[in-house]
Coordinates of C-alpha atoms and ligand atoms in Angstrom, one line a residue:
Chain Z
M1 CA -48.1 -40.0 -13.9
I2 CA -46.5 -36.8 -12.8
K3 CA -46.2 -36.6 -9.0
I4 CA -44.1 -33.5 -8.4
K5 CA -43.6 -30.7 -10.9
Y6 CA -41.2 -27.8 -10.7
E7 CA -42.1 -24.9 -12.9
N8 CA -39.7 -21.9 -13.3
V9 CA -38.6 -22.3 -9.7
V10 CA -36.1 -19.7 -8.5
K11 CA -34.5 -19.4 -5.1
Q12 CA -32.5 -16.4 -4.1
F13 CA -31.4 -16.2 -0.4
P14 CA -31.8 -12.8 1.3
G15 CA -28.6 -10.9 1.0
S16 CA -27.2 -13.2 -1.7
D17 CA -26.4 -11.8 -5.2
H18 CA -26.7 -15.1 -7.0
L19 CA -29.5 -17.6 -7.5
A20 CA -29.2 -20.7 -5.4
V21 CA -31.7 -22.3 -7.7
D22 CA -32.1 -20.8 -11.2
N23 CA -35.3 -21.5 -13.1
L24 CA -35.7 -25.1 -12.3
N25 CA -38.2 -27.0 -14.6
M26 CA -38.5 -30.7 -13.8
E27 CA -41.2 -33.4 -13.6
V28 CA -40.9 -36.3 -11.1
H29 CA -42.9 -39.4 -12.1
E30 CA -44.9 -41.3 -9.6
G31 CA -43.2 -44.3 -8.1
E32 CA -39.7 -43.3 -9.4
I33 CA -36.5 -42.4 -7.7
C34 CA -35.3 -39.0 -9.0
I35 CA -31.7 -38.4 -8.2
L36 CA -30.3 -34.8 -7.8
V37 CA -26.6 -34.9 -8.4
G38 CA -23.9 -32.2 -8.9
P39 CA -21.0 -30.5 -7.2
S40 CA -21.2 -29.0 -3.7
G41 CA -23.3 -25.8 -3.6
C42 CA -25.1 -26.4 -6.9
G43 CA -28.5 -26.2 -5.2
K44 CA -29.5 -29.8 -4.6
T45 CA -30.5 -29.4 -1.0
T46 CA -32.2 -26.1 -1.6
S47 CA -34.3 -27.6 -4.4
M48 CA -35.3 -30.4 -2.1
K49 CA -36.2 -28.2 0.8
M50 CA -38.4 -26.0 -1.3
T51 CA -40.5 -29.1 -2.0
N52 CA -41.7 -29.4 1.7
R53 CA -41.4 -25.6 2.3
I54 CA -38.5 -25.7 4.7
F55 CA -37.4 -23.0 2.3
E56 CA -39.9 -20.8 0.5
H57 CA -39.1 -20.4 -3.2
T58 CA -38.6 -16.8 -4.5
S59 CA -40.7 -17.4 -7.6
G60 CA -42.2 -20.1 -9.7
H61 CA -44.4 -23.0 -8.7
I62 CA -44.0 -26.5 -7.2
Y63 CA -47.0 -28.8 -7.7
I64 CA -47.6 -32.0 -5.8
D65 CA -50.4 -34.1 -7.3
G66 CA -51.2 -31.0 -9.3
V67 CA -51.7 -28.8 -6.2
D68 CA -49.4 -25.8 -5.7
N69 CA -47.5 -26.5 -2.5
R70 CA -48.0 -23.0 -1.3
D71 CA -51.7 -23.7 -1.1
I72 CA -51.1 -26.5 1.3
N73 CA -50.7 -25.9 5.0
P74 CA -46.9 -26.5 5.7
I75 CA -47.6 -28.9 8.6
E76 CA -50.1 -30.9 6.4
L77 CA -47.7 -30.9 3.5
R78 CA -44.8 -32.2 5.7
L79 CA -46.8 -34.9 7.4
G80 CA -47.3 -36.3 3.9
I81 CA -43.7 -36.2 2.9
G82 CA -41.0 -38.4 4.4
Y83 CA -37.8 -36.4 5.1
V84 CA -34.3 -37.7 5.6
I85 CA -31.9 -34.8 6.1
Q86 CA -28.2 -34.6 5.2
E87 CA -27.2 -34.3 8.9
I88 CA -29.6 -37.3 9.9
G89 CA -30.9 -35.1 12.8
L90 CA -32.1 -37.8 15.2
F91 CA -33.4 -36.5 18.5
P92 CA -30.6 -37.2 21.0
H93 CA -32.8 -37.1 24.0
M94 CA -35.3 -39.7 22.7
T95 CA -35.0 -43.4 22.4
I96 CA -34.7 -45.0 18.9
A97 CA -38.4 -46.1 19.2
D98 CA -39.5 -42.6 20.0
N99 CA -37.5 -41.2 17.2
V100 CA -39.1 -43.5 14.7
A101 CA -42.5 -42.8 16.2
T102 CA -42.2 -39.0 15.7
V103 CA -44.6 -38.6 12.8
L104 CA -47.0 -41.2 14.1
V105 CA -47.3 -39.2 17.3
E106 CA -47.8 -36.0 15.4
K107 CA -50.5 -37.8 13.4
K108 CA -52.1 -38.9 16.7
W109 CA -52.0 -42.6 16.1
P110 CA -53.1 -44.8 19.0
K111 CA -50.3 -46.0 21.3
N112 CA -50.6 -49.7 20.5
K113 CA -50.6 -49.1 16.8
I114 CA -47.5 -46.9 17.1
H115 CA -45.7 -49.6 19.1
Q116 CA -46.5 -52.2 16.5
R117 CA -45.5 -49.9 13.6
V118 CA -42.2 -48.9 15.2
E119 CA -41.2 -52.6 15.6
E120 CA -42.1 -53.2 12.0
M121 CA -40.1 -50.3 10.8
L122 CA -37.0 -51.2 12.8
N123 CA -37.2 -54.8 11.4
L124 CA -37.6 -53.4 8.0
V125 CA -34.3 -51.4 8.1
G126 CA -32.6 -54.4 9.7
L127 CA -32.4 -53.2 13.4
D128 CA -33.6 -55.7 16.0
P129 CA -36.2 -53.9 18.0
E130 CA -35.4 -56.0 21.1
I131 CA -31.8 -54.6 21.1
Y132 CA -32.3 -51.1 19.7
S133 CA -35.7 -49.7 20.6
K134 CA -34.7 -48.4 24.0
R135 CA -31.3 -47.1 23.1
R136 CA -30.4 -43.5 22.4
P137 CA -28.9 -42.4 19.1
S138 CA -25.5 -41.9 20.8
G139 CA -25.4 -45.7 21.3
L140 CA -25.6 -46.4 17.5
S141 CA -23.0 -46.5 14.8
G142 CA -23.2 -44.1 11.8
G143 CA -24.7 -46.7 9.6
Q144 CA -27.3 -47.6 12.2
R145 CA -28.2 -44.0 12.7
Q146 CA -28.8 -43.6 9.0
R147 CA -31.1 -46.6 9.1
V148 CA -33.0 -45.0 11.9
G149 CA -33.3 -41.8 9.9
V150 CA -34.8 -43.8 7.0
A151 CA -37.1 -45.7 9.3
R152 CA -38.4 -42.5 10.9
A153 CA -39.1 -41.0 7.5
L154 CA -40.9 -44.1 6.3
A155 CA -42.9 -44.8 9.4
S156 CA -46.2 -43.2 8.4
D157 CA -45.8 -44.7 4.9
P158 CA -45.8 -41.3 3.0
P159 CA -46.2 -41.5 -0.7
V160 CA -43.3 -39.0 -1.3
M161 CA -39.9 -39.1 0.2
L162 CA -37.1 -36.5 0.2
M163 CA -33.7 -38.0 1.0
D164 CA -30.6 -35.8 1.3
E165 CA -27.5 -37.9 1.0
P166 CA -29.1 -40.5 3.2
F167 CA -26.2 -42.9 2.9
G168 CA -23.5 -40.2 3.0
A169 CA -21.8 -40.7 6.3
V170 CA -20.8 -44.4 6.0
D171 CA -18.0 -46.5 4.6
P172 CA -18.4 -47.8 1.0
I173 CA -19.3 -51.4 2.0
T174 CA -22.0 -50.3 4.4
R175 CA -23.2 -47.8 1.8
A176 CA -23.6 -50.5 -0.8
R177 CA -25.5 -52.6 1.6
L178 CA -27.9 -49.8 2.6
Q179 CA -28.4 -49.0 -1.1
N180 CA -29.2 -52.6 -1.8
E181 CA -31.7 -52.9 1.0
F182 CA -33.3 -49.6 0.1
L183 CA -33.8 -50.7 -3.6
R184 CA -35.3 -53.9 -2.4
L185 CA -37.8 -51.9 -0.2
Q186 CA -38.6 -49.5 -3.0
E187 CA -39.5 -52.5 -5.3
Q188 CA -42.5 -53.1 -2.9
M189 CA -43.1 -49.5 -1.8
K190 CA -43.1 -47.8 -5.1
K191 CA -42.8 -44.4 -3.5
T192 CA -41.9 -41.2 -5.4
I193 CA -38.5 -40.3 -4.1
I194 CA -36.2 -37.3 -4.5
F195 CA -32.7 -38.4 -3.6
V196 CA -29.7 -36.2 -3.4
T197 CA -26.2 -37.5 -3.8
H198 CA -22.7 -36.3 -4.6
D199 CA -21.7 -39.7 -5.9
I200 CA -22.4 -40.4 -9.6
D201 CA -22.0 -44.2 -9.1
E202 CA -24.8 -44.0 -6.5
A203 CA -26.9 -41.9 -8.9
I204 CA -26.6 -44.4 -11.7
K205 CA -27.3 -47.3 -9.4
M206 CA -30.3 -45.9 -7.5
G207 CA -31.9 -43.6 -10.0
D208 CA -34.8 -44.1 -12.4
R209 CA -34.0 -40.6 -13.6
I210 CA -31.0 -38.4 -12.9
A211 CA -31.1 -34.6 -12.7
V212 CA -27.6 -33.1 -13.1
M213 CA -27.3 -29.6 -11.6
R214 CA -24.7 -27.0 -11.7
Y215 CA -24.7 -23.4 -10.4
G216 CA -28.4 -23.7 -9.5
Q217 CA -29.4 -24.8 -13.0
L218 CA -30.6 -28.2 -14.3
V219 CA -28.1 -29.3 -16.9
Q220 CA -29.5 -32.6 -17.9
Y221 CA -32.5 -34.7 -16.8
A222 CA -32.4 -38.2 -18.2
T223 CA -32.5 -41.9 -17.4
P224 CA -29.1 -43.3 -16.2
D225 CA -28.8 -45.1 -19.5
D226 CA -29.3 -41.9 -21.6
L227 CA -27.0 -39.9 -19.3
L228 CA -24.2 -42.4 -20.0
S229 CA -24.7 -42.7 -23.7
M230 CA -25.8 -39.1 -24.5
P231 CA -24.3 -36.6 -22.0
A232 CA -25.7 -33.2 -22.8
N233 CA -22.4 -31.3 -22.5
D234 CA -18.8 -31.5 -21.4
F235 CA -19.8 -30.9 -17.8
V236 CA -22.0 -34.0 -17.7
S237 CA -19.3 -36.0 -19.5
S238 CA -16.7 -35.1 -17.0
L239 CA -19.1 -35.7 -14.1
V240 CA -19.9 -39.2 -15.5
G241 CA -16.1 -39.6 -15.9
G242 CA -13.8 -40.9 -18.6
N243 CA -14.5 -44.5 -18.2
R244 CA -18.1 -44.9 -19.2
S245 CA -17.9 -48.7 -19.5
I246 CA -17.1 -48.9 -15.9
K247 CA -20.0 -46.6 -15.0
R248 CA -22.3 -48.7 -17.0
L249 CA -21.6 -51.5 -14.6
N250 CA -23.6 -49.5 -12.1
L251 CA -26.6 -50.0 -14.3
I252 CA -26.6 -53.8 -14.2
K253 CA -27.6 -55.7 -11.1
V254 CA -26.6 -59.2 -10.2
E255 CA -30.3 -60.2 -10.4
D256 CA -30.3 -59.1 -14.1
I257 CA -27.8 -61.7 -15.3
D258 CA -27.8 -65.5 -15.6
L259 CA -25.5 -67.0 -13.0
Y260 CA -23.3 -70.1 -13.2
R261 CA -24.0 -72.4 -10.3
P262 CA -21.0 -74.3 -8.8
P263 CA -21.7 -77.6 -7.1
E264 CA -23.1 -77.5 -3.5
V265 CA -22.0 -79.7 -0.6
A266 CA -23.3 -79.8 3.0
E267 CA -21.1 -79.1 6.0
G268 CA -21.5 -82.7 7.1
D269 CA -20.5 -84.3 3.8
S270 CA -17.3 -86.3 3.6
K271 CA -14.1 -85.0 2.1
T272 CA -14.1 -87.6 -0.7
K273 CA -17.4 -86.2 -1.9
V274 CA -16.1 -82.7 -2.1
V275 CA -12.9 -83.7 -3.8
E276 CA -15.0 -85.0 -6.7
A277 CA -17.1 -81.9 -6.7
V278 CA -14.2 -79.5 -6.8
A279 CA -12.4 -81.5 -9.5
G280 CA -15.5 -81.5 -11.7
D281 CA -16.2 -77.7 -11.4
K282 CA -15.0 -75.2 -14.1
L283 CA -14.1 -72.6 -11.4
G284 CA -12.6 -75.3 -9.1
V285 CA -14.9 -74.5 -6.3
A286 CA -17.7 -76.1 -4.3
L287 CA -20.2 -74.1 -2.2
V288 CA -20.8 -75.2 1.4
V289 CA -24.3 -74.7 2.8
D290 CA -25.5 -75.3 6.3
D291 CA -28.6 -77.3 7.3
R292 CA -30.9 -74.3 6.5
G293 CA -29.4 -74.0 3.0
K294 CA -27.4 -70.8 3.7
L295 CA -24.1 -70.3 2.1
V296 CA -21.4 -70.5 4.8
G297 CA -18.2 -71.1 2.8
T298 CA -16.3 -72.6 -0.1
V299 CA -13.9 -75.4 -0.7
T300 CA -11.2 -75.0 -3.3
N301 CA -8.0 -77.1 -4.0
T302 CA -6.1 -75.2 -1.3
D303 CA -8.7 -76.1 1.3
L304 CA -8.5 -79.8 0.3
K305 CA -4.9 -79.9 1.5
R306 CA -6.2 -79.2 5.0
K307 CA -6.5 -82.2 7.4
G308 CA -10.0 -83.3 8.3
E309 CA -12.6 -85.9 7.5
Y310 CA -15.6 -83.8 6.8
V311 CA -16.3 -80.6 4.8
K312 CA -16.9 -78.7 8.0
D313 CA -13.3 -79.3 9.1
I314 CA -11.7 -77.9 5.9
Y315 CA -13.9 -75.2 4.3
A316 CA -13.0 -71.5 4.1
P317 CA -15.7 -69.2 5.5
A318 CA -17.5 -67.2 2.8
H319 CA -16.6 -63.5 2.6
D320 CA -16.9 -62.0 -0.9
L321 CA -20.7 -62.1 -1.1
V322 CA -23.0 -60.0 -3.3
G323 CA -26.8 -59.8 -3.2
P324 CA -29.5 -59.5 -6.0
K325 CA -29.4 -55.7 -5.8
S326 CA -25.6 -55.4 -5.9
T327 CA -24.4 -53.8 -9.1
L328 CA -21.8 -55.4 -11.3
R329 CA -19.6 -52.4 -10.3
D330 CA -20.0 -53.5 -6.6
T331 CA -19.3 -57.0 -7.6
L332 CA -16.1 -56.1 -9.6
S333 CA -14.8 -54.1 -6.6
I334 CA -15.3 -57.1 -4.3
M335 CA -13.6 -59.4 -6.8
L336 CA -10.6 -57.1 -7.1
G337 CA -10.6 -56.6 -3.3
Y338 CA -10.2 -60.3 -2.6
G339 CA -8.1 -61.0 -5.7
E340 CA -10.5 -63.7 -7.0
G341 CA -11.8 -64.4 -10.4
Y342 CA -15.4 -64.6 -9.2
A343 CA -17.7 -63.4 -6.5
L344 CA -20.5 -65.4 -5.0
A345 CA -24.1 -64.3 -5.1
V346 CA -26.7 -65.1 -2.5
D347 CA -30.4 -64.2 -2.3
Q348 CA -32.1 -62.3 0.5
E349 CA -32.1 -65.3 2.8
G350 CA -28.4 -66.0 2.2
K351 CA -28.9 -69.0 0.0
P352 CA -26.5 -69.4 -2.9
R353 CA -27.6 -68.2 -6.3
G354 CA -24.4 -68.8 -8.1
A355 CA -21.1 -67.2 -9.0
V356 CA -20.4 -64.1 -11.0
S357 CA -17.1 -64.4 -12.9
V358 CA -15.1 -61.7 -14.8
D359 CA -16.4 -63.2 -18.0
D360 CA -20.0 -62.7 -16.9
I361 CA -19.2 -59.0 -16.3
F362 CA -17.6 -58.7 -19.8
S363 CA -20.5 -60.2 -21.6
A364 CA -23.1 -58.3 -19.6
V365 CA -21.5 -55.0 -20.6
K366 CA -21.3 -56.1 -24.2
D367 CA -25.0 -57.0 -24.3
N368 CA -25.9 -53.8 -22.6
E369 CA -24.0 -51.5 -25.0
Chain C
M1 CA -14.7 -25.7 66.6
N2 CA -14.3 -23.7 69.8
Q3 CA -16.5 -24.1 72.8
T4 CA -18.3 -20.8 72.8
L5 CA -19.2 -21.1 69.1
W6 CA -20.5 -24.6 69.8
D7 CA -22.6 -23.3 72.7
F8 CA -24.0 -20.6 70.5
F9 CA -25.2 -23.3 68.0
I10 CA -26.8 -25.3 70.8
T11 CA -28.4 -22.6 72.9
R12 CA -29.7 -20.5 70.0
Q13 CA -30.9 -23.4 67.8
D14 CA -34.5 -22.2 67.7
L15 CA -33.5 -18.8 66.4
L16 CA -31.0 -20.4 63.9
L17 CA -33.6 -22.8 62.6
E18 CA -36.0 -19.9 62.1
L19 CA -33.4 -17.8 60.2
I20 CA -32.4 -20.8 58.1
L21 CA -36.0 -21.3 57.0
E22 CA -36.4 -17.6 56.3
H23 CA -33.2 -17.6 54.3
V24 CA -34.1 -20.7 52.3
G25 CA -37.6 -19.4 51.8
I26 CA -36.6 -16.1 50.3
V27 CA -34.0 -17.8 48.1
L28 CA -36.4 -20.4 46.8
L29 CA -39.2 -17.9 46.2
A30 CA -36.8 -15.6 44.3
V31 CA -35.4 -18.5 42.2
A32 CA -38.9 -19.7 41.4
I33 CA -40.0 -16.3 40.2
A34 CA -36.7 -15.8 38.3
I35 CA -37.2 -19.2 36.6
V36 CA -40.6 -18.1 35.3
I37 CA -39.5 -14.7 34.1
G38 CA -36.0 -15.7 33.0
V39 CA -37.0 -18.8 31.0
T40 CA -39.7 -16.8 29.3
L41 CA -37.3 -14.0 28.4
G42 CA -34.7 -16.4 27.3
L43 CA -37.1 -18.3 25.0
L44 CA -38.5 -15.0 23.6
S45 CA -34.9 -13.9 22.9
S46 CA -34.2 -17.1 21.1
Y47 CA -37.1 -16.3 18.7
Y48 CA -36.6 -12.6 18.3
S49 CA -33.0 -11.5 17.9
A50 CA -33.9 -7.8 18.3
L51 CA -35.2 -8.7 21.8
A52 CA -32.1 -10.7 22.6
S53 CA -29.9 -7.7 21.7
I54 CA -31.7 -5.6 24.4
I55 CA -32.4 -8.1 27.1
L56 CA -29.0 -9.9 27.3
P57 CA -26.9 -6.7 27.7
F58 CA -29.5 -5.3 30.1
T59 CA -29.4 -8.3 32.5
Q60 CA -25.6 -8.1 32.2
I61 CA -25.6 -4.5 33.4
M62 CA -27.9 -5.1 36.3
M63 CA -25.4 -7.7 37.5
T64 CA -22.7 -5.1 37.8
V65 CA -24.7 -2.9 40.1
P66 CA -23.4 -3.6 43.7
S67 CA -26.2 -5.5 45.6
I68 CA -26.2 -3.1 48.5
A69 CA -26.7 -0.1 46.2
L70 CA -29.5 -1.8 44.3
L71 CA -31.4 -2.6 47.5
A72 CA -30.9 1.0 48.8
L73 CA -32.2 2.3 45.5
F74 CA -35.3 0.2 45.8
I75 CA -36.2 1.6 49.3
P76 CA -38.1 4.6 47.9
I77 CA -40.1 2.3 45.6
F78 CA -40.7 -0.8 47.6
G79 CA -39.9 0.4 51.1
T80 CA -37.9 -1.8 53.5
G81 CA -38.6 -5.4 54.2
F82 CA -39.3 -8.7 52.5
L83 CA -40.5 -7.4 49.2
N84 CA -37.5 -5.2 48.6
G85 CA -35.2 -8.0 49.3
L86 CA -37.1 -10.5 47.2
I87 CA -37.1 -8.2 44.1
G88 CA -33.4 -7.6 44.5
L89 CA -32.7 -11.3 44.6
V90 CA -35.0 -12.0 41.6
I91 CA -33.1 -9.4 39.5
Y92 CA -29.7 -11.1 40.4
S93 CA -31.0 -14.5 39.5
L94 CA -32.3 -13.4 36.1
L95 CA -29.0 -13.1 34.2
P96 CA -27.7 -16.6 34.5
I97 CA -31.2 -18.0 33.8
V98 CA -32.0 -15.8 30.8
R99 CA -28.5 -16.3 29.3
N100 CA -28.4 -20.0 29.8
T101 CA -31.9 -20.5 28.4
Y102 CA -30.9 -18.4 25.4
I103 CA -27.7 -20.3 24.8
G104 CA -29.2 -23.7 25.6
I105 CA -31.7 -23.2 22.8
K106 CA -29.3 -21.6 20.3
E107 CA -26.8 -24.3 20.7
I108 CA -29.1 -27.1 19.6
D109 CA -27.9 -28.6 16.4
K110 CA -29.6 -27.0 13.4
G111 CA -30.1 -30.4 11.8
I112 CA -32.2 -31.6 14.8
I113 CA -34.6 -28.6 14.6
E114 CA -34.8 -28.9 10.8
A115 CA -35.6 -32.6 11.1
A116 CA -38.4 -31.8 13.5
Q117 CA -39.8 -29.2 11.1
G118 CA -39.6 -31.6 8.2
M119 CA -41.5 -34.2 10.2
G120 CA -44.4 -31.8 10.3
M121 CA -44.1 -30.7 13.9
S122 CA -45.5 -27.3 14.7
E123 CA -43.4 -24.6 16.3
R124 CA -45.2 -25.1 19.6
R125 CA -44.6 -28.9 19.5
I126 CA -40.9 -28.4 18.6
L127 CA -40.5 -26.1 21.6
L128 CA -42.1 -28.5 24.0
K129 CA -40.8 -31.8 22.6
V130 CA -37.4 -30.9 21.3
K131 CA -36.0 -27.5 22.2
I132 CA -36.8 -27.3 25.9
P133 CA -35.8 -30.9 26.7
L134 CA -32.5 -30.5 24.9
A135 CA -31.8 -27.1 26.5
L136 CA -32.8 -28.3 30.0
P137 CA -29.4 -29.3 31.3
V138 CA -28.0 -25.9 30.3
I139 CA -31.0 -24.0 31.8
L140 CA -30.6 -26.0 35.0
A141 CA -26.9 -25.0 35.2
G142 CA -28.1 -21.4 35.0
V143 CA -30.6 -22.1 37.8
R144 CA -27.8 -23.5 39.9
T145 CA -25.5 -20.6 39.3
A146 CA -28.3 -18.2 40.3
T147 CA -29.3 -20.2 43.4
V148 CA -25.7 -20.4 44.7
M149 CA -25.1 -16.8 44.0
I150 CA -28.2 -15.4 45.7
T151 CA -27.8 -17.7 48.7
G152 CA -24.8 -15.5 49.4
I153 CA -26.4 -12.2 48.3
A154 CA -29.4 -13.0 50.5
A155 CA -27.2 -12.3 53.5
I156 CA -27.2 -8.7 52.4
V157 CA -31.0 -8.4 52.1
S158 CA -31.2 -8.6 55.8
A159 CA -29.8 -5.1 55.8
V160 CA -33.1 -3.8 54.3
G161 CA -35.1 -5.9 56.8
A162 CA -35.9 -8.9 54.7
G163 CA -34.7 -11.4 57.3
G164 CA -32.6 -14.5 56.8
L165 CA -29.2 -15.6 58.1
G166 CA -27.7 -12.2 57.3
E167 CA -29.4 -11.0 60.5
L168 CA -26.8 -12.9 62.5
I169 CA -24.0 -11.2 60.6
F170 CA -25.5 -7.7 61.0
R171 CA -26.5 -8.2 64.6
G172 CA -23.1 -9.7 65.3
I173 CA -21.3 -6.7 63.8
A174 CA -23.5 -4.3 65.8
R175 CA -22.8 -6.1 69.0
T176 CA -19.2 -7.2 68.1
Y177 CA -20.4 -10.7 68.9
R178 CA -17.8 -12.8 66.9
D179 CA -19.4 -16.2 67.3
M180 CA -22.7 -14.9 66.0
I181 CA -21.0 -13.6 62.8
I182 CA -19.1 -16.8 62.3
A183 CA -22.2 -18.9 62.9
G184 CA -24.1 -16.9 60.2
T185 CA -21.2 -17.2 57.8
I186 CA -20.9 -20.9 58.2
L187 CA -24.6 -21.6 57.8
I188 CA -24.8 -19.4 54.6
S189 CA -21.8 -21.2 53.1
L190 CA -23.3 -24.6 54.0
L191 CA -26.5 -23.7 52.3
G192 CA -24.7 -22.5 49.2
I193 CA -22.7 -25.7 49.0
A194 CA -25.8 -27.8 49.5
A195 CA -27.6 -26.0 46.7
D196 CA -24.6 -26.5 44.4
Y197 CA -24.4 -30.2 45.1
G198 CA -28.1 -30.9 44.9
L199 CA -28.6 -29.1 41.6
K200 CA -25.4 -30.5 40.1
A201 CA -26.7 -34.0 40.9
A202 CA -30.0 -33.1 39.2
E203 CA -28.2 -31.9 36.1
R204 CA -26.1 -35.0 36.0
S205 CA -29.0 -37.4 36.2
L206 CA -30.7 -35.4 33.5
T207 CA -27.7 -35.5 31.1
K208 CA -27.3 -39.2 31.8
Q209 CA -30.9 -39.8 30.9
Q210 CA -30.4 -38.1 27.6
S211 CA -27.3 -39.9 26.4
Ligands
LIG401 N1 -29.8 -21.0 4.5 C1 -29.1 -20.4 3.6 N2 -28.8 -19.1 3.5 C2 -28.1 -18.5 2.6 N3 -27.6 -19.2 1.5 C3 -27.8 -20.5 1.5 C4 -28.5 -21.2 2.5 N4 -28.5 -22.5 2.2 C5 -27.8 -22.7 1.0 N5 -27.4 -21.5 0.6 C6 -26.6 -21.3 -0.6 O1 -27.3 -21.8 -1.7 C7 -26.4 -22.4 -2.6 C8 -26.9 -23.9 -2.8 O2 -26.8 -24.6 -1.6 P1 -27.3 -26.1 -1.4 O3 -27.2 -26.3 0.1 O4 -28.6 -26.2 -2.1 O5 -26.1 -26.9 -2.1 P2 -26.0 -28.5 -2.3 O6 -26.0 -28.7 -3.8 O7 -26.9 -29.2 -1.5 O8 -24.5 -28.7 -1.8 P3 -23.8 -29.9 -1.0 O9 -23.6 -31.0 -1.9 O10 -22.6 -29.3 -0.4 O11 -24.8 -30.3 0.1 C9 -25.0 -22.3 -2.1 O12 -24.4 -21.2 -2.7 C10 -25.3 -22.0 -0.6 O13 -24.2 -21.2 -0.1
LIG402 MG1 -26.7 -30.4 0.3

């Protein structure tokens, strides 16, 4: 089903001699993430802002559920569309809870329902309400602010979301984590999302469909797979980059491949038990889990040289972990970063799912091509 | 403090108290009126740039007119007395309040306003819930400047018969009664300092609340 449709949409800013958006024709399918990607100034933000009428388009039509957005009262329109802006734009004079509650207050929800919903949203984006509800935005890190921005946009459960570089202002590791969490949420929410990014790796990872823009024009609109295998022209090829096999790694997630499971030992197990386990494993590693089954560390031959009677005395704490939504590209970076031949995968609860080795990555790429 | 000045404070305390109340009264009333007019003008200017380009220079020019001349010019219109003095003080308080309201609103991060719009807030709601609260510390700083400034200028409105501590200075000059002049000056300065401290503390607690 088509949720949002752009028909010959043109935007010329007053006093400007060029078109910021030049005859955009595009259909966004319900429940999909549509990525707008392209160089700075190509019209991504402008296209997005015309959707909720922050900017009025010069000509053409934008339909939402088949209704021309100019026929909808702007306030009504915006209350139904979640909005995460490039600058985050949290209200500095309000608490985190009040920020998240903004749309709910505008929609005149009762107080107790708002309170409950705000807690739910903060938990959803991984911020403990006990700690963060009463803080101001200035007391949060960049990544936490972006989470709040997303929580605020999601609070009223709008069917459509506009997200302008929502994970732009954070380091690569935090960004990968935010991306993974968001993909996991989207799996349940099934919202129609327009998502702007500069980063082609992010586009391939997050997008169901990618719109490549240049000079205000739509250059190619395709699935990530098609974009990689059939770039429409040299511009798209160069945007995707020379090494397409590496980009392809963004398409495959850890949850998509079969994982090898190294042996598991408990923290309280004796050293003799773990010596056997390590010796019998093809990667030469045993996974250490705590009493709740969470992966806490690993034991390899190096660790066995350490003095101690039990596993808990000798194991190395786990660091290089990936989740089900991590891409093989993320996984490869982590492996290279730690100089290991494998990375360990855990599920949402932190329980071990297995190990991803370099061989797994090779064969996954081969199968995918 | 010398003995005769001290005696003056003691023996004339009833008069002094009355004049202090008069002085504080006219200043507070003038500031209150200036807040209503000034904040309104400042807000309107932030919406209509054409209006801003008239109002801001106009208040600026009014400031450069010497206060004694302004009050004298008003005599044919408002006569002498309280009303004349009050209007003069209101005009002097306007500039810092109008300007700070305008700047306070204009300096708000564009992203914050846009986020508010994008959330579906109406312009009226944005003004009440976002713009005014965020501009408040800056507006309050303008109110403080205005209050401190007209606490001093209010000494001059006594010349047109509007009362206040300026009476002491003018009567003292007429009678070459030095202690009376000094007493008036000290009390006016103290009032100015008190206003400055009080409003600064209010600003500070507001900024602290917001960050
Ligand atoms: N409010 C505005 N007034 C005038 N021109 C504007 C305005 N906003 C954007 N433009 C112009 O429109 C064009 C497209 O800008 P837009 O913000 O959509 O780019 P973008 O693709 O989002 O870039 P970036 O990746 O840097 O965010 C640019 O040439 C820009 O200068
Ligand atoms: Mg942009």
